[in-house]
Structures are given as structure tokens and as C-alpha cells.
Tab-separated table of C-alpha atoms in Angstrom:
chain	number	residue	atom	x	y	z
L	158	HIS	CA	-77.069	57.735	-14.139
L	159	THR	CA	-74.928	54.723	-14.741
L	160	LYS	CA	-74.082	53.484	-18.210
L	161	LEU	CA	-75.893	50.180	-17.612
L	162	LEU	CA	-79.045	51.989	-16.557
L	163	GLN	CA	-78.734	54.310	-19.528
L	164	LEU	CA	-78.376	51.411	-21.993
L	165	LEU	CA	-81.269	49.519	-20.431
L	166	THR	CA	-83.641	52.432	-20.572
L	167	THR	CA	-82.930	53.734	-24.078
L	168	LYS	CA	-85.529	52.688	-26.605
L	169	PRO	CA	-84.333	50.294	-29.301
L	170	GLU	CA	-83.725	52.103	-32.574
C	260	HIS	CA	-97.143	33.253	-23.304
C	261	LEU	CA	-95.532	32.625	-26.617
C	262	HIS	CA	-95.521	29.268	-28.293
C	263	LEU	CA	-92.189	27.526	-27.677
C	264	GLU	CA	-91.214	27.619	-31.307
C	265	GLU	CA	-91.822	31.354	-31.437
C	266	PHE	CA	-90.050	31.881	-28.116
C	267	ILE	CA	-86.971	30.067	-29.384
C	268	SER	CA	-86.978	31.943	-32.687
C	269	ARG	CA	-87.193	35.243	-30.761
C	270	ILE	CA	-84.134	34.346	-28.687
C	271	MET	CA	-82.321	33.184	-31.824
C	272	GLU	CA	-83.070	36.566	-33.422
C	273	ALA	CA	-81.825	38.339	-30.289
C	274	GLU	CA	-78.313	36.959	-30.891
C	275	PRO	CA	-75.771	39.783	-31.102
C	276	PRO	CA	-73.872	40.333	-34.354
C	277	GLU	CA	-70.285	39.180	-34.761
C	278	ILE	CA	-67.906	41.665	-33.225
C	279	TYR	CA	-64.358	42.581	-34.209
C	280	LEU	CA	-61.692	43.941	-31.907
C	281	MET	CA	-60.302	46.140	-34.728
C	282	GLU	CA	-56.900	46.768	-33.201
C	283	ASP	CA	-53.433	46.429	-34.623
C	284	MET	CA	-52.236	43.335	-32.830
C	285	LYS	CA	-48.583	43.639	-31.889
C	286	LYS	CA	-47.157	40.213	-31.264
C	287	PRO	CA	-45.692	38.984	-29.037
C	288	PHE	CA	-48.219	40.178	-26.508
C	289	THR	CA	-47.201	41.770	-23.259
C	290	GLU	CA	-49.237	41.391	-20.088
C	291	ALA	CA	-50.555	44.927	-20.532
C	292	SER	CA	-51.321	44.639	-24.255
C	293	MET	CA	-53.185	41.365	-23.910
C	294	MET	CA	-55.222	42.602	-20.949
C	295	MET	CA	-56.010	45.777	-22.847
C	296	SER	CA	-57.257	43.828	-25.877
C	297	LEU	CA	-59.331	41.520	-23.676
C	298	THR	CA	-60.933	44.353	-21.738
C	299	ASN	CA	-61.563	46.479	-24.854
C	300	LEU	CA	-63.365	43.565	-26.448
C	301	ALA	CA	-65.331	42.860	-23.269
C	302	ASP	CA	-66.428	46.477	-23.087
C	303	LYS	CA	-67.742	46.355	-26.675
C	304	GLU	CA	-69.457	43.016	-26.093
C	305	LEU	CA	-71.166	44.285	-22.938
C	306	VAL	CA	-72.982	46.976	-24.908
C	307	LEU	CA	-74.281	44.308	-27.298
C	308	MET	CA	-75.161	42.027	-24.371
C	309	ILE	CA	-77.496	44.632	-22.938
C	310	SER	CA	-79.308	44.956	-26.288
C	311	TRP	CA	-79.459	41.158	-26.419
C	312	ALA	CA	-81.020	40.887	-22.947
C	313	LYS	CA	-83.629	43.483	-23.875
C	314	LYS	CA	-84.721	41.284	-26.777
C	315	ILE	CA	-85.303	38.211	-24.587
C	316	PRO	CA	-89.116	38.035	-24.519
C	317	GLY	CA	-90.292	39.176	-21.072
C	318	PHE	CA	-86.978	40.577	-19.818
C	319	LEU	CA	-88.087	44.194	-20.087
C	320	GLU	CA	-91.213	43.393	-18.092
C	321	LEU	CA	-89.064	42.652	-15.037
C	322	SER	CA	-88.441	45.574	-12.679
C	323	LEU	CA	-85.526	47.768	-13.698
C	324	ALA	CA	-83.781	46.849	-10.449
C	325	ASP	CA	-84.010	43.166	-11.355
C	326	GLN	CA	-82.794	43.744	-14.904
C	327	ILE	CA	-79.750	45.533	-13.525
C	328	HIS	CA	-79.149	42.916	-10.883
C	329	LEU	CA	-79.363	39.984	-13.294
C	330	LEU	CA	-76.987	41.546	-15.822
C	331	LYS	CA	-74.468	42.517	-13.159
C	332	CYS	CA	-74.418	38.938	-11.861
C	333	CYS	CA	-74.052	37.047	-15.103
C	334	TRP	CA	-72.127	39.205	-17.566
C	335	LEU	CA	-68.839	37.315	-17.403
C	336	GLU	CA	-70.597	33.939	-17.645
C	337	ILE	CA	-72.376	35.185	-20.769
C	338	LEU	CA	-69.121	36.460	-22.264
C	339	MET	CA	-67.461	33.125	-21.531
C	340	LEU	CA	-70.275	31.031	-23.001
C	341	GLY	CA	-70.167	33.180	-26.158
C	342	LEU	CA	-66.405	32.667	-26.349
C	343	MET	CA	-66.847	28.890	-25.999
C	344	TRP	CA	-69.498	28.849	-28.692
C	345	ARG	CA	-67.214	30.713	-31.127
C	346	SER	CA	-64.344	28.359	-30.248
C	347	VAL	CA	-66.226	25.074	-30.396
C	348	ASP	CA	-64.999	24.164	-33.898
C	349	HIS	CA	-61.407	25.257	-33.230
C	350	PRO	CA	-59.786	22.761	-30.845
C	351	GLY	CA	-57.014	24.295	-28.735
C	352	LYS	CA	-57.917	27.863	-29.640
C	353	LEU	CA	-59.963	30.569	-27.988
C	354	ILE	CA	-61.725	32.686	-30.597
C	355	PHE	CA	-62.298	35.930	-28.714
C	356	SER	CA	-63.205	37.529	-32.040
C	357	PRO	CA	-62.457	36.747	-35.708
C	358	ASP	CA	-59.444	39.072	-35.440
C	359	PHE	CA	-58.367	38.026	-31.927
C	360	LYS	CA	-57.648	34.316	-31.561
C	361	LEU	CA	-55.403	32.910	-28.847
C	362	ASN	CA	-53.957	29.527	-27.949
C	363	ARG	CA	-53.238	28.513	-24.382
C	364	GLU	CA	-49.493	29.229	-24.588
C	365	GLU	CA	-50.204	32.823	-25.447
C	366	GLY	CA	-51.839	33.078	-22.043
C	367	GLN	CA	-48.390	32.700	-20.489
C	368	CYS	CA	-47.704	36.415	-20.697
C	369	VAL	CA	-50.518	37.309	-18.309
C	370	GLU	CA	-50.019	36.125	-14.756
C	371	GLY	CA	-52.736	33.692	-13.731
C	372	ILE	CA	-54.670	33.701	-16.973
C	373	MET	CA	-53.465	30.356	-18.385
C	374	GLU	CA	-55.349	28.524	-15.662
C	375	ILE	CA	-58.543	30.232	-16.820
C	376	PHE	CA	-57.736	29.593	-20.497
C	377	ASP	CA	-57.303	25.895	-19.684
C	378	MET	CA	-60.669	25.736	-17.968
C	379	LEU	CA	-62.289	27.506	-20.923
C	380	LEU	CA	-60.629	25.147	-23.401
C	381	ALA	CA	-61.725	22.105	-21.381
C	382	ALA	CA	-65.325	23.286	-21.131
C	383	THR	CA	-65.273	24.072	-24.862
C	384	SER	CA	-64.126	20.495	-25.597
C	385	ARG	CA	-67.009	19.245	-23.509
C	386	PHE	CA	-69.446	21.259	-25.650
C	387	ARG	CA	-67.688	19.839	-28.728
C	388	GLU	CA	-68.150	16.267	-27.445
C	389	LEU	CA	-71.804	16.992	-26.799
C	390	LYS	CA	-72.155	18.593	-30.262
C	391	LEU	CA	-73.909	21.609	-28.812
C	392	ARG	CA	-76.554	22.975	-31.166
C	393	ARG	CA	-77.240	26.654	-31.744
C	394	GLU	CA	-80.797	26.360	-30.363
C	395	GLU	CA	-79.422	24.791	-27.188
C	396	TYR	CA	-76.696	27.418	-26.910
C	397	VAL	CA	-79.140	30.335	-27.022
C	398	CYS	CA	-81.315	28.669	-24.368
C	399	LEU	CA	-78.332	28.073	-22.075
C	400	LYS	CA	-77.332	31.705	-22.421
C	401	ALA	CA	-80.811	32.893	-21.477
C	402	MET	CA	-80.797	30.470	-18.535
C	403	ILE	CA	-77.551	31.993	-17.282
C	404	LEU	CA	-79.129	35.452	-17.444
C	405	LEU	CA	-82.022	34.333	-15.267
C	406	ASN	CA	-80.094	32.103	-12.881
C	407	SER	CA	-78.686	34.562	-10.378
C	408	SER	CA	-78.193	32.574	-7.188
C	409	GLU	CA	-78.411	35.616	-4.975
C	410	TYR	CA	-81.700	36.386	-6.536
C	411	LEU	CA	-83.216	32.931	-6.472
C	412	CYS	CA	-81.840	31.638	-3.218
C	413	THR	CA	-81.107	34.450	-0.817
C	414	SER	CA	-83.291	37.492	-1.336
C	415	SER	CA	-86.878	37.437	-0.257
C	416	PRO	CA	-89.049	39.971	-2.018
C	417	GLN	CA	-90.357	42.661	0.326
C	418	THR	CA	-92.724	44.735	-1.760
C	419	ALA	CA	-95.565	43.743	-4.069
C	420	GLU	CA	-93.573	45.042	-7.015
C	421	GLU	CA	-90.547	42.915	-6.073
C	422	LEU	CA	-92.721	39.868	-5.680
C	423	GLU	CA	-94.362	40.436	-9.039
C	424	SER	CA	-91.027	40.846	-10.789
C	425	ARG	CA	-89.672	37.703	-9.140
C	426	ASN	CA	-92.711	35.708	-10.258
C	427	LYS	CA	-92.311	37.016	-13.790
C	428	MET	CA	-88.682	35.996	-13.713
C	429	LEU	CA	-89.546	32.476	-12.595
C	430	ARG	CA	-92.152	32.157	-15.371
C	431	LEU	CA	-89.568	33.375	-17.848
C	432	LEU	CA	-87.119	30.778	-16.566
C	433	ASP	CA	-89.836	28.129	-17.060
C	434	SER	CA	-90.181	29.224	-20.690
C	435	VAL	CA	-86.443	28.995	-21.285
C	436	ILE	CA	-86.231	25.534	-19.704
C	437	ASP	CA	-89.208	24.401	-21.813
C	438	ALA	CA	-87.490	25.818	-24.884
C	439	LEU	CA	-84.283	23.900	-24.098
C	440	VAL	CA	-86.251	20.675	-23.581
C	441	TRP	CA	-88.018	21.322	-26.881
C	442	ALA	CA	-84.714	21.976	-28.699
C	443	ILE	CA	-83.323	18.699	-27.342
C	444	SER	CA	-86.476	16.829	-28.364
C	445	LYS	CA	-85.805	17.795	-32.007
C	446	LEU	CA	-82.547	15.836	-32.126
C	447	GLY	CA	-84.031	12.389	-32.674
C	448	LEU	CA	-82.867	10.935	-29.362
C	449	THR	CA	-84.608	8.419	-27.126
C	450	THR	CA	-86.431	9.805	-24.090
C	451	GLN	CA	-83.641	8.614	-21.821
C	452	GLN	CA	-80.942	10.168	-24.017
C	453	GLN	CA	-82.880	13.448	-23.994
C	454	THR	CA	-83.013	13.456	-20.194
C	455	LEU	CA	-79.295	12.722	-19.981
C	456	ARG	CA	-78.474	15.482	-22.470
C	457	LEU	CA	-80.520	17.999	-20.502
C	458	GLY	CA	-78.636	16.964	-17.371
C	459	HIS	CA	-75.215	17.195	-19.001
C	460	LEU	CA	-75.898	20.576	-20.589
C	461	THR	CA	-77.272	22.165	-17.438
C	462	MET	CA	-74.467	20.734	-15.294
C	463	LEU	CA	-72.018	22.657	-17.472
C	464	LEU	CA	-73.582	25.847	-16.146
C	465	SER	CA	-71.932	25.283	-12.772
C	466	HIS	CA	-68.523	25.086	-14.474
C	467	ILE	CA	-69.264	28.331	-16.284
C	468	ARG	CA	-70.185	29.991	-12.964
C	469	HIS	CA	-66.924	28.729	-11.480
C	470	MET	CA	-64.876	30.086	-14.401
C	471	SER	CA	-66.666	33.405	-14.178
C	472	ASN	CA	-65.804	33.698	-10.483
C	473	LYS	CA	-62.151	32.925	-11.257
C	474	GLY	CA	-62.177	35.412	-14.123
C	475	MET	CA	-63.739	38.118	-11.968
C	476	ASP	CA	-61.020	37.643	-9.294
C	477	HIS	CA	-58.375	37.738	-11.984
C	478	LEU	CA	-59.659	40.924	-13.577
C	479	SER	CA	-59.982	42.727	-10.266
C	480	THR	CA	-56.407	41.709	-9.374
C	481	MET	CA	-55.178	43.031	-12.739
C	482	LYS	CA	-57.031	46.261	-12.093
C	483	ARG	CA	-55.685	46.579	-8.552
C	484	LYS	CA	-52.120	46.032	-9.797
C	485	ASN	CA	-52.681	48.661	-12.506
C	486	VAL	CA	-51.822	46.190	-15.280
C	487	VAL	CA	-54.876	47.408	-17.128
C	488	LEU	CA	-57.112	50.413	-16.891
C	489	VAL	CA	-60.696	49.260	-16.462
C	490	TYR	CA	-63.166	51.970	-17.301
C	491	ASP	CA	-66.710	52.739	-18.332
C	492	LEU	CA	-69.262	49.931	-18.515
C	493	LEU	CA	-66.780	47.159	-17.732
C	494	LEU	CA	-65.713	48.970	-14.551
C	495	GLU	CA	-69.322	49.294	-13.467
C	496	MET	CA	-69.952	45.596	-14.064
C	497	LEU	CA	-66.738	44.551	-12.315
C	498	ASP	CA	-67.381	46.784	-9.304
C	499	ALA	CA	-70.768	45.137	-8.836
C	500	ASN	CA	-68.966	41.837	-8.185
C	501	THR	CA	-66.139	42.988	-5.926
């Protein structure tokens, strides 16, 4: 998993 | 299908917070130290940019592949427009962050960067002449996000999902253009002046694309020559363009 993908798919806090 | 006023207030609220570099600046800069500060800041800003994009109404409804593609295309343009916005009231200076401000001469220590600084300063003066408003700025930034030329002009969607995402993206672009037109209409200008302003503002986007291309070449040269270590998210975003 790339960092961009990871940041895009994490739910906003 | 939000009302324009609500759409614009949502993209205003999506604006990232002010960011600090938080480094002990040792002046005079060397080529390596300046490139390290610039890339460290870019890496921090990229994380905030992704959160920003996610808050643009409709962005998360695009396919994940499109979200990735759009961000990889436009990230340096977005960083540059943000830099210009922060610098607009500071003629002759580039306000990378409140604790990292440079003038053009300071660009001398990095090979090839002064040319880019000069372009950024010139485009910033143009925004100053036009008295760019915050509402217009946020619309332009969202337009950059959605204006990937590869996407709009060269790829033809193959699957139903791709087609659906592309249509959503075009509708989203319509909303942003409507929002910009609406923001301009609030300025008390004649209809002709409004049309001219829309033209002038959107024409600046091609200069921003040009500067981004120059900046991307510059950064990949700096990386290739091992002047600076590019890592993590910034590396991923740079690699997508080289």
C-alpha cells in the first residue's frame, strides 16, 4: 500500500 | 447538488491550516539545506493537501483510481498556488511558511531555482494586480485539482465504473466553475468586467501548470544529483510525474 492510498482511504477523525 | 453558496462555504472550510516548517534555519543557506527545507515543507503540506481534497464535496465519490490520478497530477500546482496566495501581500518575497520566507536572491544558492522563483514572483504580482479574493482562490485551487489534462483530453473511459467516475468529475468541475462565476459576481463589477476577470483568472492556470512542470523537472534533477534526499509521500508524488 502506498502512502497516498493509505491517506486517501483512512476515515477522517 | 449543493447550492452554490453552500458549495463555496464547504470548500472554504476545507482549507488546510497554516503550517510551520519548525526547523532551525541556518543562514546563509546552502544548496542542500535550502532543498531540504523546501522538500520537508512540501512533504508536510502534501499530507494536508490529501485531507483538503477529501473535503471537496464530491471528490470522495470519484473512483479511488481517479482520486489518486488527480492528486498525482496536480500536487505541485496546488503547492505553488498556495505559496502565491500566502505571498500575495508581500511583494518580492515568497512566503513558504510563516517561519520560512525567501526573496529571489536567496534562490541563488540552488542551481536553477531562481528562474522558478522569478516565475512565481511574477505570477504572484499578477494575482496582486487582480486583487485575488479568498473565495476565488479556493475555487481556482479546486479547479486545478480537477483539471488533469491527461484525464480530460487523452484517456477514454473503458469500463462503466470509469465512465461514471469521469462524469462525476465533470459535474464536479461544473460546480466549481459555477462557484467561481458566483464569487466574481459578488464583487460589484459590470457583466463585461466579470467575464474579463473570469478569463484572466483562468488563464493564470496555464502559467501555474507551466511552473509546476519546471518545478517537477528541477526537483527530479536535484534528486538525481543527490542534492536532496526525496522520500516518503513526496517521492511517490514525484515518481508519478517522471
